[in-house]
mmCIF file of C-alpha atoms and ligand atoms in Angstrom:
data_model
loop_
_atom_site.group_PDB
_atom_site.id
_atom_site.type_symbol
_atom_site.label_atom_id
_atom_site.label_comp_id
_atom_site.label_asym_id
_atom_site.label_seq_id
_atom_site.Cartn_x
_atom_site.Cartn_y
_atom_site.Cartn_z
ATOM 1 C CA MET Q 226 11.401 0.561 14.046
ATOM 2 C CA THR Q 227 14.982 -0.483 14.707
ATOM 3 C CA GLN Q 228 17.925 -0.033 12.365
ATOM 4 C CA SER Q 229 20.526 -2.602 11.417
ATOM 5 C CA THR Q 230 23.991 -1.936 12.767
ATOM 6 C CA VAL Q 231 25.595 -3.469 9.653
ATOM 7 C CA THR Q 232 25.632 -1.664 6.315
ATOM 8 C CA LEU Q 233 22.895 -2.942 4.013
ATOM 9 C CA THR Q 234 22.655 -2.423 0.255
ATOM 10 C CA PRO Q 235 19.621 -2.972 -2.023
ATOM 11 C CA LYS Q 236 21.302 -6.239 -3.129
ATOM 12 C CA ASP Q 237 21.116 -7.562 0.421
ATOM 13 C CA PHE Q 238 17.322 -7.537 0.124
ATOM 14 C CA LYS Q 239 17.217 -9.591 -3.109
ATOM 15 C CA SER Q 240 16.075 -13.154 -2.496
ATOM 16 C CA GLU Q 241 17.223 -16.168 -4.549
ATOM 17 C CA VAL Q 242 13.809 -16.239 -6.279
ATOM 18 C CA LYS Q 243 13.909 -14.451 -9.630
ATOM 19 C CA PRO Q 244 10.819 -12.406 -10.572
ATOM 20 C CA THR Q 245 8.567 -14.201 -13.045
ATOM 21 C CA TRP Q 246 6.856 -11.027 -14.284
ATOM 22 C CA CYS Q 247 6.605 -10.346 -18.048
ATOM 23 C CA PRO Q 248 9.410 -8.228 -19.549
ATOM 24 C CA GLY Q 249 8.561 -4.545 -19.090
ATOM 25 C CA CYS Q 250 6.068 -5.125 -16.248
ATOM 26 C CA GLY Q 251 5.863 -2.026 -14.044
ATOM 27 C CA ASP Q 252 6.148 -4.195 -10.941
ATOM 28 C CA PHE Q 253 9.929 -4.473 -11.554
ATOM 29 C CA GLY Q 254 10.235 -0.726 -10.912
ATOM 30 C CA VAL Q 255 8.192 -1.005 -7.712
ATOM 31 C CA LEU Q 256 10.348 -3.931 -6.549
ATOM 32 C CA ASN Q 257 13.521 -1.878 -7.122
ATOM 33 C CA SER Q 258 12.009 0.942 -5.089
ATOM 34 C CA VAL Q 259 11.252 -1.512 -2.275
ATOM 35 C CA TYR Q 260 14.862 -2.826 -2.302
ATOM 36 C CA ASN Q 261 16.241 0.731 -2.205
ATOM 37 C CA THR Q 262 13.884 1.828 0.575
ATOM 38 C CA LEU Q 263 14.655 -1.139 2.816
ATOM 39 C CA ALA Q 264 18.394 -0.518 2.383
ATOM 40 C CA THR Q 265 18.102 3.257 2.956
ATOM 41 C CA LEU Q 266 16.120 2.683 6.136
ATOM 42 C CA LYS Q 267 18.608 -0.034 7.218
ATOM 43 C CA LEU Q 268 15.681 -2.247 8.190
ATOM 44 C CA PRO Q 269 16.842 -5.502 9.764
ATOM 45 C CA PRO Q 270 15.534 -8.231 7.378
ATOM 46 C CA ASP Q 271 14.457 -10.402 10.321
ATOM 47 C CA GLU Q 272 12.339 -7.572 11.757
ATOM 48 C CA THR Q 273 10.603 -6.725 8.487
ATOM 49 C CA VAL Q 274 7.615 -8.478 6.891
ATOM 50 C CA VAL Q 275 6.198 -7.985 3.400
ATOM 51 C CA VAL Q 276 2.610 -9.246 3.137
ATOM 52 C CA SER Q 277 0.546 -9.675 -0.034
ATOM 53 C CA GLY Q 278 -2.723 -11.061 -1.390
ATOM 54 C CA ILE Q 279 -2.987 -12.795 -4.775
ATOM 55 C CA GLY Q 280 -2.120 -11.395 -8.206
ATOM 56 C CA CYS Q 281 0.975 -10.813 -10.347
ATOM 57 C CA SER Q 282 1.942 -7.896 -8.076
ATOM 58 C CA SER Q 283 1.272 -9.991 -4.970
ATOM 59 C CA ARG Q 284 4.220 -12.231 -5.889
ATOM 60 C CA LEU Q 285 6.538 -9.471 -4.687
ATOM 61 C CA PRO Q 286 7.271 -10.884 -1.182
ATOM 62 C CA HIS Q 287 8.952 -13.916 -2.805
ATOM 63 C CA PHE Q 288 11.608 -11.636 -4.297
ATOM 64 C CA VAL Q 289 12.481 -9.816 -1.070
ATOM 65 C CA LYS Q 290 14.865 -11.257 1.532
ATOM 66 C CA THR Q 291 12.801 -10.392 4.617
ATOM 67 C CA PHE Q 292 9.998 -12.361 6.204
ATOM 68 C CA GLY Q 293 7.027 -12.575 3.853
ATOM 69 C CA PHE Q 294 3.422 -13.759 3.712
ATOM 70 C CA HIS Q 295 1.755 -14.472 0.340
ATOM 71 C CA SER Q 296 -1.787 -14.705 1.678
ATOM 72 C CA VAL Q 297 -5.269 -14.971 0.144
ATOM 73 C CA HIS Q 298 -6.850 -12.792 -2.562
ATOM 74 C CA GLY Q 299 -7.920 -9.474 -0.989
ATOM 75 C CA ARG Q 300 -6.627 -10.267 2.481
ATOM 76 C CA ALA Q 301 -3.218 -8.570 2.587
ATOM 77 C CA LEU Q 302 -4.521 -5.810 4.896
ATOM 78 C CA PRO Q 303 -6.174 -8.055 7.531
ATOM 79 C CA VAL Q 304 -2.997 -10.159 7.728
ATOM 80 C CA ALA Q 305 -0.723 -7.104 7.887
ATOM 81 C CA GLN Q 306 -2.852 -5.386 10.554
ATOM 82 C CA GLY Q 307 -3.094 -8.531 12.706
ATOM 83 C CA LEU Q 308 0.650 -8.973 12.455
ATOM 84 C CA LYS Q 309 1.369 -5.402 13.543
ATOM 85 C CA MET Q 310 -1.082 -5.621 16.461
ATOM 86 C CA ALA Q 311 0.570 -8.829 17.669
ATOM 87 C CA ARG Q 312 4.140 -7.742 16.952
ATOM 88 C CA PRO Q 313 4.395 -3.933 17.114
ATOM 89 C CA ASP Q 314 8.186 -4.255 16.996
ATOM 90 C CA LEU Q 315 8.088 -5.379 13.339
ATOM 91 C CA THR Q 316 8.005 -3.158 10.246
ATOM 92 C CA VAL Q 317 5.042 -4.359 8.196
ATOM 93 C CA VAL Q 318 4.553 -3.533 4.514
ATOM 94 C CA ALA Q 319 1.524 -4.794 2.567
ATOM 95 C CA VAL Q 320 1.598 -4.951 -1.242
ATOM 96 C CA GLY Q 321 -0.860 -5.965 -3.943
ATOM 97 C CA GLY Q 322 -2.804 -5.021 -7.025
ATOM 98 C CA ASP Q 323 -5.810 -2.802 -7.684
ATOM 99 C CA GLY Q 324 -7.986 -5.933 -7.932
ATOM 100 C CA ASP Q 325 -6.706 -7.285 -4.663
ATOM 101 C CA LEU Q 326 -7.032 -4.051 -2.682
ATOM 102 C CA PHE Q 327 -9.920 -2.217 -4.421
ATOM 103 C CA SER Q 328 -12.199 -5.133 -5.474
ATOM 104 C CA ILE Q 329 -12.303 -8.143 -3.185
ATOM 105 C CA GLY Q 330 -10.247 -6.373 -0.499
ATOM 106 C CA ALA Q 331 -11.983 -2.972 -0.666
ATOM 107 C CA GLY Q 332 -13.840 -3.387 2.626
ATOM 108 C CA HIS Q 333 -10.576 -3.957 4.441
ATOM 109 C CA LEU Q 334 -9.186 -0.673 3.134
ATOM 110 C CA VAL Q 335 -12.022 1.233 4.853
ATOM 111 C CA HIS Q 336 -11.323 -0.319 8.243
ATOM 112 C CA ALA Q 337 -7.537 -0.071 7.894
ATOM 113 C CA ALA Q 338 -8.048 3.669 7.370
ATOM 114 C CA LEU Q 339 -10.268 3.986 10.447
ATOM 115 C CA ARG Q 340 -7.921 1.974 12.662
ATOM 116 C CA ASN Q 341 -4.751 3.781 11.578
ATOM 117 C CA ILE Q 342 -2.499 0.846 12.484
ATOM 118 C CA ASP Q 343 1.150 1.614 11.759
ATOM 119 C CA ILE Q 344 1.599 -0.303 8.485
ATOM 120 C CA THR Q 345 2.406 0.767 4.927
ATOM 121 C CA VAL Q 346 0.483 -0.429 1.874
ATOM 122 C CA VAL Q 347 1.817 -0.148 -1.674
ATOM 123 C CA VAL Q 348 -0.876 -0.716 -4.318
ATOM 124 C CA MET Q 349 0.534 -1.627 -7.735
ATOM 125 C CA ASP Q 350 -2.200 -0.299 -10.010
ATOM 126 C CA ASN Q 351 -2.238 -1.482 -13.640
ATOM 127 C CA GLU Q 352 -5.965 -0.765 -14.032
ATOM 128 C CA ILE Q 353 -6.782 -4.432 -14.792
ATOM 129 C CA TYR Q 354 -6.525 -7.960 -13.338
ATOM 130 C CA GLY Q 355 -3.126 -9.087 -14.668
ATOM 131 C CA LEU Q 356 -2.839 -12.604 -13.266
ATOM 132 C CA THR Q 357 -6.208 -13.748 -14.615
ATOM 133 C CA LYS Q 358 -5.427 -12.296 -18.071
ATOM 134 C CA GLY Q 359 -6.697 -8.777 -18.292
ATOM 135 C CA GLN Q 360 -10.267 -8.469 -16.986
ATOM 136 C CA THR Q 361 -11.428 -5.042 -15.807
ATOM 137 C CA SER Q 362 -10.769 -3.900 -12.238
ATOM 138 C CA PRO Q 363 -12.297 -0.967 -10.291
ATOM 139 C CA THR Q 364 -9.597 1.374 -11.676
ATOM 140 C CA SER Q 365 -10.229 0.437 -15.347
ATOM 141 C CA PRO Q 366 -11.599 3.409 -17.270
ATOM 142 C CA THR Q 367 -15.280 3.401 -18.223
ATOM 143 C CA GLY Q 368 -15.661 1.960 -21.725
ATOM 144 C CA HIS Q 369 -12.527 -0.189 -21.466
ATOM 145 C CA THR Q 370 -12.889 -3.272 -23.686
ATOM 146 C CA THR Q 371 -11.523 -6.663 -22.716
ATOM 147 C CA LYS Q 372 -12.417 -10.254 -23.642
ATOM 148 C CA SER Q 373 -14.991 -10.225 -20.837
ATOM 149 C CA THR Q 374 -16.291 -6.689 -21.552
ATOM 150 C CA PRO Q 375 -16.401 -6.718 -25.387
ATOM 151 C CA TYR Q 376 -18.846 -3.764 -25.485
ATOM 152 C CA GLY Q 377 -16.843 -1.734 -23.005
ATOM 153 C CA LEU Q 378 -16.945 -1.369 -19.219
ATOM 154 C CA LEU Q 379 -20.193 0.208 -18.005
ATOM 155 C CA ALA Q 380 -19.073 1.070 -14.439
ATOM 156 C CA SER Q 381 -17.407 4.301 -13.279
ATOM 157 C CA GLN Q 382 -13.682 4.437 -12.585
ATOM 158 C CA PHE Q 383 -12.560 4.164 -8.947
ATOM 159 C CA ASN Q 384 -10.364 7.020 -7.681
ATOM 160 C CA PRO Q 385 -7.859 5.518 -5.188
ATOM 161 C CA ILE Q 386 -6.391 8.782 -3.891
ATOM 162 C CA ALA Q 387 -9.764 10.512 -3.449
ATOM 163 C CA THR Q 388 -11.077 7.406 -1.676
ATOM 164 C CA ALA Q 389 -8.087 7.262 0.685
ATOM 165 C CA LEU Q 390 -8.480 10.980 1.443
ATOM 166 C CA SER Q 391 -12.212 10.668 2.054
ATOM 167 C CA LEU Q 392 -11.457 7.856 4.531
ATOM 168 C CA ASN Q 393 -8.994 10.213 6.247
ATOM 169 C CA VAL Q 394 -6.028 7.864 5.734
ATOM 170 C CA SER Q 395 -3.164 9.474 7.640
ATOM 171 C CA PHE Q 396 -0.562 9.272 4.823
ATOM 172 C CA VAL Q 397 -1.574 9.399 1.151
ATOM 173 C CA ALA Q 398 0.894 9.426 -1.758
ATOM 174 C CA ARG Q 399 1.189 8.400 -5.392
ATOM 175 C CA GLY Q 400 4.266 7.284 -7.334
ATOM 176 C CA PHE Q 401 5.025 5.781 -10.744
ATOM 177 C CA SER Q 402 7.012 2.589 -11.391
ATOM 178 C CA SER Q 403 9.031 4.365 -14.103
ATOM 179 C CA LYS Q 404 10.232 6.863 -11.502
ATOM 180 C CA PRO Q 405 11.599 4.353 -8.965
ATOM 181 C CA LYS Q 406 13.769 6.884 -7.118
ATOM 182 C CA GLU Q 407 10.806 9.154 -6.381
ATOM 183 C CA LEU Q 408 8.645 6.120 -5.546
ATOM 184 C CA ALA Q 409 11.336 4.838 -3.141
ATOM 185 C CA THR Q 410 11.326 8.207 -1.358
ATOM 186 C CA LEU Q 411 7.539 8.004 -0.929
ATOM 187 C CA ILE Q 412 7.714 4.427 0.413
ATOM 188 C CA GLU Q 413 10.468 5.548 2.791
ATOM 189 C CA GLN Q 414 8.311 8.447 4.028
ATOM 190 C CA GLY Q 415 5.370 6.045 4.332
ATOM 191 C CA ILE Q 416 7.315 3.572 6.471
ATOM 192 C CA ASN Q 417 8.661 6.413 8.616
ATOM 193 C CA HIS Q 418 5.134 7.794 9.046
ATOM 194 C CA HIS Q 419 3.559 6.677 12.286
ATOM 195 C CA GLY Q 420 0.168 5.341 11.139
ATOM 196 C CA PHE Q 421 -1.515 3.760 8.126
ATOM 197 C CA SER Q 422 0.325 4.827 4.958
ATOM 198 C CA PHE Q 423 -1.293 4.410 1.550
ATOM 199 C CA ILE Q 424 0.972 4.565 -1.502
ATOM 200 C CA HIS Q 425 -0.695 4.320 -4.890
ATOM 201 C CA ALA Q 426 1.943 3.130 -7.382
ATOM 202 C CA LEU Q 427 1.024 3.417 -11.064
ATOM 203 C CA SER Q 428 2.515 0.190 -12.456
ATOM 204 C CA PRO Q 429 1.615 -0.674 -16.071
ATOM 205 C CA CYS Q 430 0.864 -4.141 -17.445
ATOM 206 C CA PRO Q 431 2.377 -4.144 -20.962
ATOM 207 C CA THR Q 432 0.860 -7.580 -21.641
ATOM 208 C CA PHE Q 433 -2.849 -6.873 -21.106
ATOM 209 C CA TYR Q 434 -3.259 -3.068 -20.923
ATOM 210 C CA ASN Q 435 -0.243 -0.961 -21.701
ATOM 211 C CA THR Q 436 -0.665 2.424 -20.018
ATOM 212 C CA MET Q 437 3.102 3.085 -19.944
ATOM 213 C CA ASP Q 438 3.273 5.765 -22.661
ATOM 214 C CA VAL Q 439 0.132 7.565 -21.474
ATOM 215 C CA TRP Q 440 1.414 7.722 -17.902
ATOM 216 C CA LYS Q 441 4.934 8.714 -18.999
ATOM 217 C CA THR Q 442 3.360 11.644 -20.836
ATOM 218 C CA ASN Q 443 0.701 12.641 -18.312
ATOM 219 C CA VAL Q 444 2.132 12.008 -14.865
ATOM 220 C CA THR Q 445 2.696 15.384 -13.177
ATOM 221 C CA PRO Q 446 4.622 16.186 -9.982
ATOM 222 C CA ILE Q 447 2.535 17.703 -7.201
ATOM 223 C CA PRO Q 448 3.264 21.474 -7.105
ATOM 224 C CA ALA Q 449 6.127 22.245 -4.691
ATOM 225 C CA ASP Q 450 3.951 24.720 -2.753
ATOM 226 C CA HIS Q 451 1.222 22.129 -1.973
ATOM 227 C CA ASP Q 452 0.512 21.999 1.774
ATOM 228 C CA SER Q 453 0.421 18.271 2.531
ATOM 229 C CA HIS Q 454 -1.479 18.940 5.781
ATOM 230 C CA ASN Q 455 -4.425 20.408 3.858
ATOM 231 C CA ARG Q 456 -6.850 17.556 3.063
ATOM 232 C CA PHE Q 457 -9.186 19.770 1.001
ATOM 233 C CA LYS Q 458 -6.352 20.899 -1.282
ATOM 234 C CA ALA Q 459 -5.153 17.292 -1.508
ATOM 235 C CA MET Q 460 -8.656 16.299 -2.620
ATOM 236 C CA GLU Q 461 -8.551 18.902 -5.398
ATOM 237 C CA LEU Q 462 -5.310 17.361 -6.674
ATOM 238 C CA ALA Q 463 -6.838 13.873 -6.414
ATOM 239 C CA MET Q 464 -9.748 14.885 -8.664
ATOM 240 C CA GLU Q 465 -7.332 15.549 -11.545
ATOM 241 C CA THR Q 466 -7.414 12.207 -13.347
ATOM 242 C CA GLU Q 467 -6.226 13.153 -16.861
ATOM 243 C CA ARG Q 468 -2.819 14.296 -15.600
ATOM 244 C CA PRO Q 469 -2.361 12.178 -12.433
ATOM 245 C CA PHE Q 470 -0.330 13.968 -9.788
ATOM 246 C CA VAL Q 471 2.556 12.107 -8.145
ATOM 247 C CA GLY Q 472 4.082 12.906 -4.767
ATOM 248 C CA LEU Q 473 2.803 13.361 -1.224
ATOM 249 C CA PHE Q 474 -0.862 14.415 -1.152
ATOM 250 C CA TYR Q 475 -1.568 14.337 2.571
ATOM 251 C CA GLN Q 476 -0.028 13.493 5.932
ATOM 252 C CA ASP Q 477 -1.404 13.772 9.454
ATOM 253 C CA GLU Q 478 0.222 12.358 12.586
ATOM 254 C CA ARG Q 479 -2.341 11.015 15.059
ATOM 255 C CA GLN Q 480 -2.712 8.165 17.515
ATOM 256 C CA THR Q 481 -2.454 4.691 15.993
ATOM 257 C CA MET Q 482 -4.523 1.724 17.083
ATOM 258 C CA ASP Q 483 -1.438 -0.368 17.930
ATOM 259 C CA GLN Q 484 -0.299 2.471 20.215
ATOM 260 C CA ALA Q 485 -3.749 2.823 21.833
ATOM 261 C CA ALA Q 486 -4.095 -0.936 22.325
ATOM 262 C CA HIS Q 487 -0.696 -1.071 23.986
ATOM 263 C CA GLN Q 488 -1.748 1.635 26.457
ATOM 264 C CA LEU Q 489 -4.995 -0.200 27.084
ATOM 265 C CA GLN Q 490 -3.047 -3.382 27.796
ATOM 266 C CA ASN Q 491 -1.219 -1.633 30.654
ATOM 267 C CA GLN Q 492 -4.505 -0.202 31.955
ATOM 268 C CA ALA Q 493 -6.146 -3.631 31.745
ATOM 269 C CA LYS Q 494 -3.479 -5.106 34.038
ATOM 270 C CA GLU Q 495 -5.050 -3.087 36.865
ATOM 271 C CA PHE Q 496 -8.564 -4.265 36.024
ATOM 272 C CA ASP Q 497 -10.214 -6.010 38.998
ATOM 273 C CA LEU Q 498 -12.350 -8.767 37.477
ATOM 274 C CA ASP Q 499 -13.749 -9.971 40.854
ATOM 275 C CA LYS Q 500 -14.966 -6.469 41.697
ATOM 276 C CA TYR Q 501 -16.529 -6.137 38.259
ATOM 277 C CA MET Q 502 -18.288 -9.514 38.459
ATOM 278 C CA ALA Q 503 -19.639 -8.676 41.958
ATOM 279 C CA ARG Q 504 -22.120 -6.354 40.185
ATOM 280 C CA TYR Q 505 -23.904 -9.450 38.870
ATOM 281 C CA ALA Q 506 -23.974 -11.338 42.161
HETATM 282 C C1 TPP R 794 -11.199 -15.621 -3.703
HETATM 283 C C2 TPP R 794 -10.583 -15.468 -5.057
HETATM 284 N N1 TPP R 794 -11.288 -14.923 -6.045
HETATM 285 C C3 TPP R 794 -10.734 -14.759 -7.273
HETATM 286 C C4 TPP R 794 -9.462 -15.192 -7.510
HETATM 287 C C5 TPP R 794 -8.880 -15.029 -8.885
HETATM 288 N N2 TPP R 794 -7.908 -13.964 -8.971
HETATM 289 C C6 TPP R 794 -6.608 -14.182 -8.765
HETATM 290 S S1 TPP R 794 -5.691 -12.804 -8.937
HETATM 291 C C7 TPP R 794 -7.057 -11.882 -9.293
HETATM 292 C C8 TPP R 794 -6.973 -10.424 -9.629
HETATM 293 C C9 TPP R 794 -5.601 -9.930 -9.885
HETATM 294 O O1 TPP R 794 -5.594 -8.564 -10.152
HETATM 295 P P1 TPP R 794 -4.805 -7.537 -9.275
HETATM 296 O O2 TPP R 794 -5.072 -7.742 -7.839
HETATM 297 O O3 TPP R 794 -5.100 -6.188 -9.822
HETATM 298 O O4 TPP R 794 -3.279 -7.932 -9.471
HETATM 299 P P2 TPP R 794 -2.372 -7.995 -10.792
HETATM 300 O O5 TPP R 794 -2.386 -9.428 -11.211
HETATM 301 O O6 TPP R 794 -2.969 -7.089 -11.819
HETATM 302 O O7 TPP R 794 -1.046 -7.547 -10.316
HETATM 303 C C10 TPP R 794 -8.212 -12.662 -9.287
HETATM 304 C C11 TPP R 794 -9.574 -12.153 -9.565
HETATM 305 C C12 TPP R 794 -8.746 -15.765 -6.434
HETATM 306 N N3 TPP R 794 -7.478 -16.158 -6.572
HETATM 307 N N4 TPP R 794 -9.322 -15.902 -5.229
HETATM 308 S S1 SF4 R 795 0.496 -10.035 -16.909
HETATM 309 FE FE1 SF4 R 795 0.839 -7.830 -16.679
HETATM 310 S S2 SF4 R 795 0.887 -7.470 -14.456
HETATM 311 FE FE2 SF4 R 795 1.190 -9.673 -14.817
HETATM 312 S S3 SF4 R 795 3.435 -9.926 -14.895
HETATM 313 FE FE3 SF4 R 795 2.708 -9.675 -16.993
HETATM 314 S S4 SF4 R 795 2.928 -7.465 -17.372
HETATM 315 FE FE4 SF4 R 795 2.991 -7.742 -15.161
#
């Protein structure tokens, strides 16, 4: 990750495209955190890429003056990982909604965790599908009623932090769109972390499922004495769903796949193909 030699402010990362989100949408808070983080880290806009899938939240790359890729529903992580493998010099941030990353894109989350490629993902969780007008998502609470679940959702509620921890993701954090300063700090730590960083951002949808007041009341900072290298303790915090904890749950520095592949590339230069093929002669 290189740093710009010129001073950059959050304004420098605002594109000409104005956000089309509904008034009060939590995604505005997440966007502000992204602007602040990029400026704090002095990331050169032409060496930074924001990748998304499809959804209200996935519109975010349009509003950021870096490179961007508004891809296909559920495919933000494959695009972001491919990009980082091909261009390890770039800072790659993937963004999207709970539908995008925990429904159609859930399989990709598993493999992103196992590969530990050095990218950061920010999931804007409003516990429903916003863009398609409020259907349930994996993070909707059991019993939640919508136009398409008039008798209430029968499935269990997905736990993003516990899932990320069980997959041994190397950086796991949660923030809240109404606390953009704290969220910006977590995104900054995530980008600085060498490996796959998972940031769960609670981001309410006031139009289809307004969780703003509940989260404002219940969101609780992770205790200051929490050891963020202890995955078992982090899991205990993750299991608290009534009063969701915000902050850094877990961090572990280990080899990344982009690093390992780079080393392998050097090794492969010495590979003698003729000698290898002689075995089959
Ligand atoms: C392959 C495919 N399936 C379904 C859709 C329809 N679709 C678009 S966005 C979306 C879900 C959006 O929810 P989420 O990812 O949580 O984002 P939000 O809009 O809430 O920010 C769905 C199902 C699609 N665009 N492509
Ligand atoms: S529908 Fe919900 S998630 Fe989509 S822009 Fe409006 S408030 Fe935000």
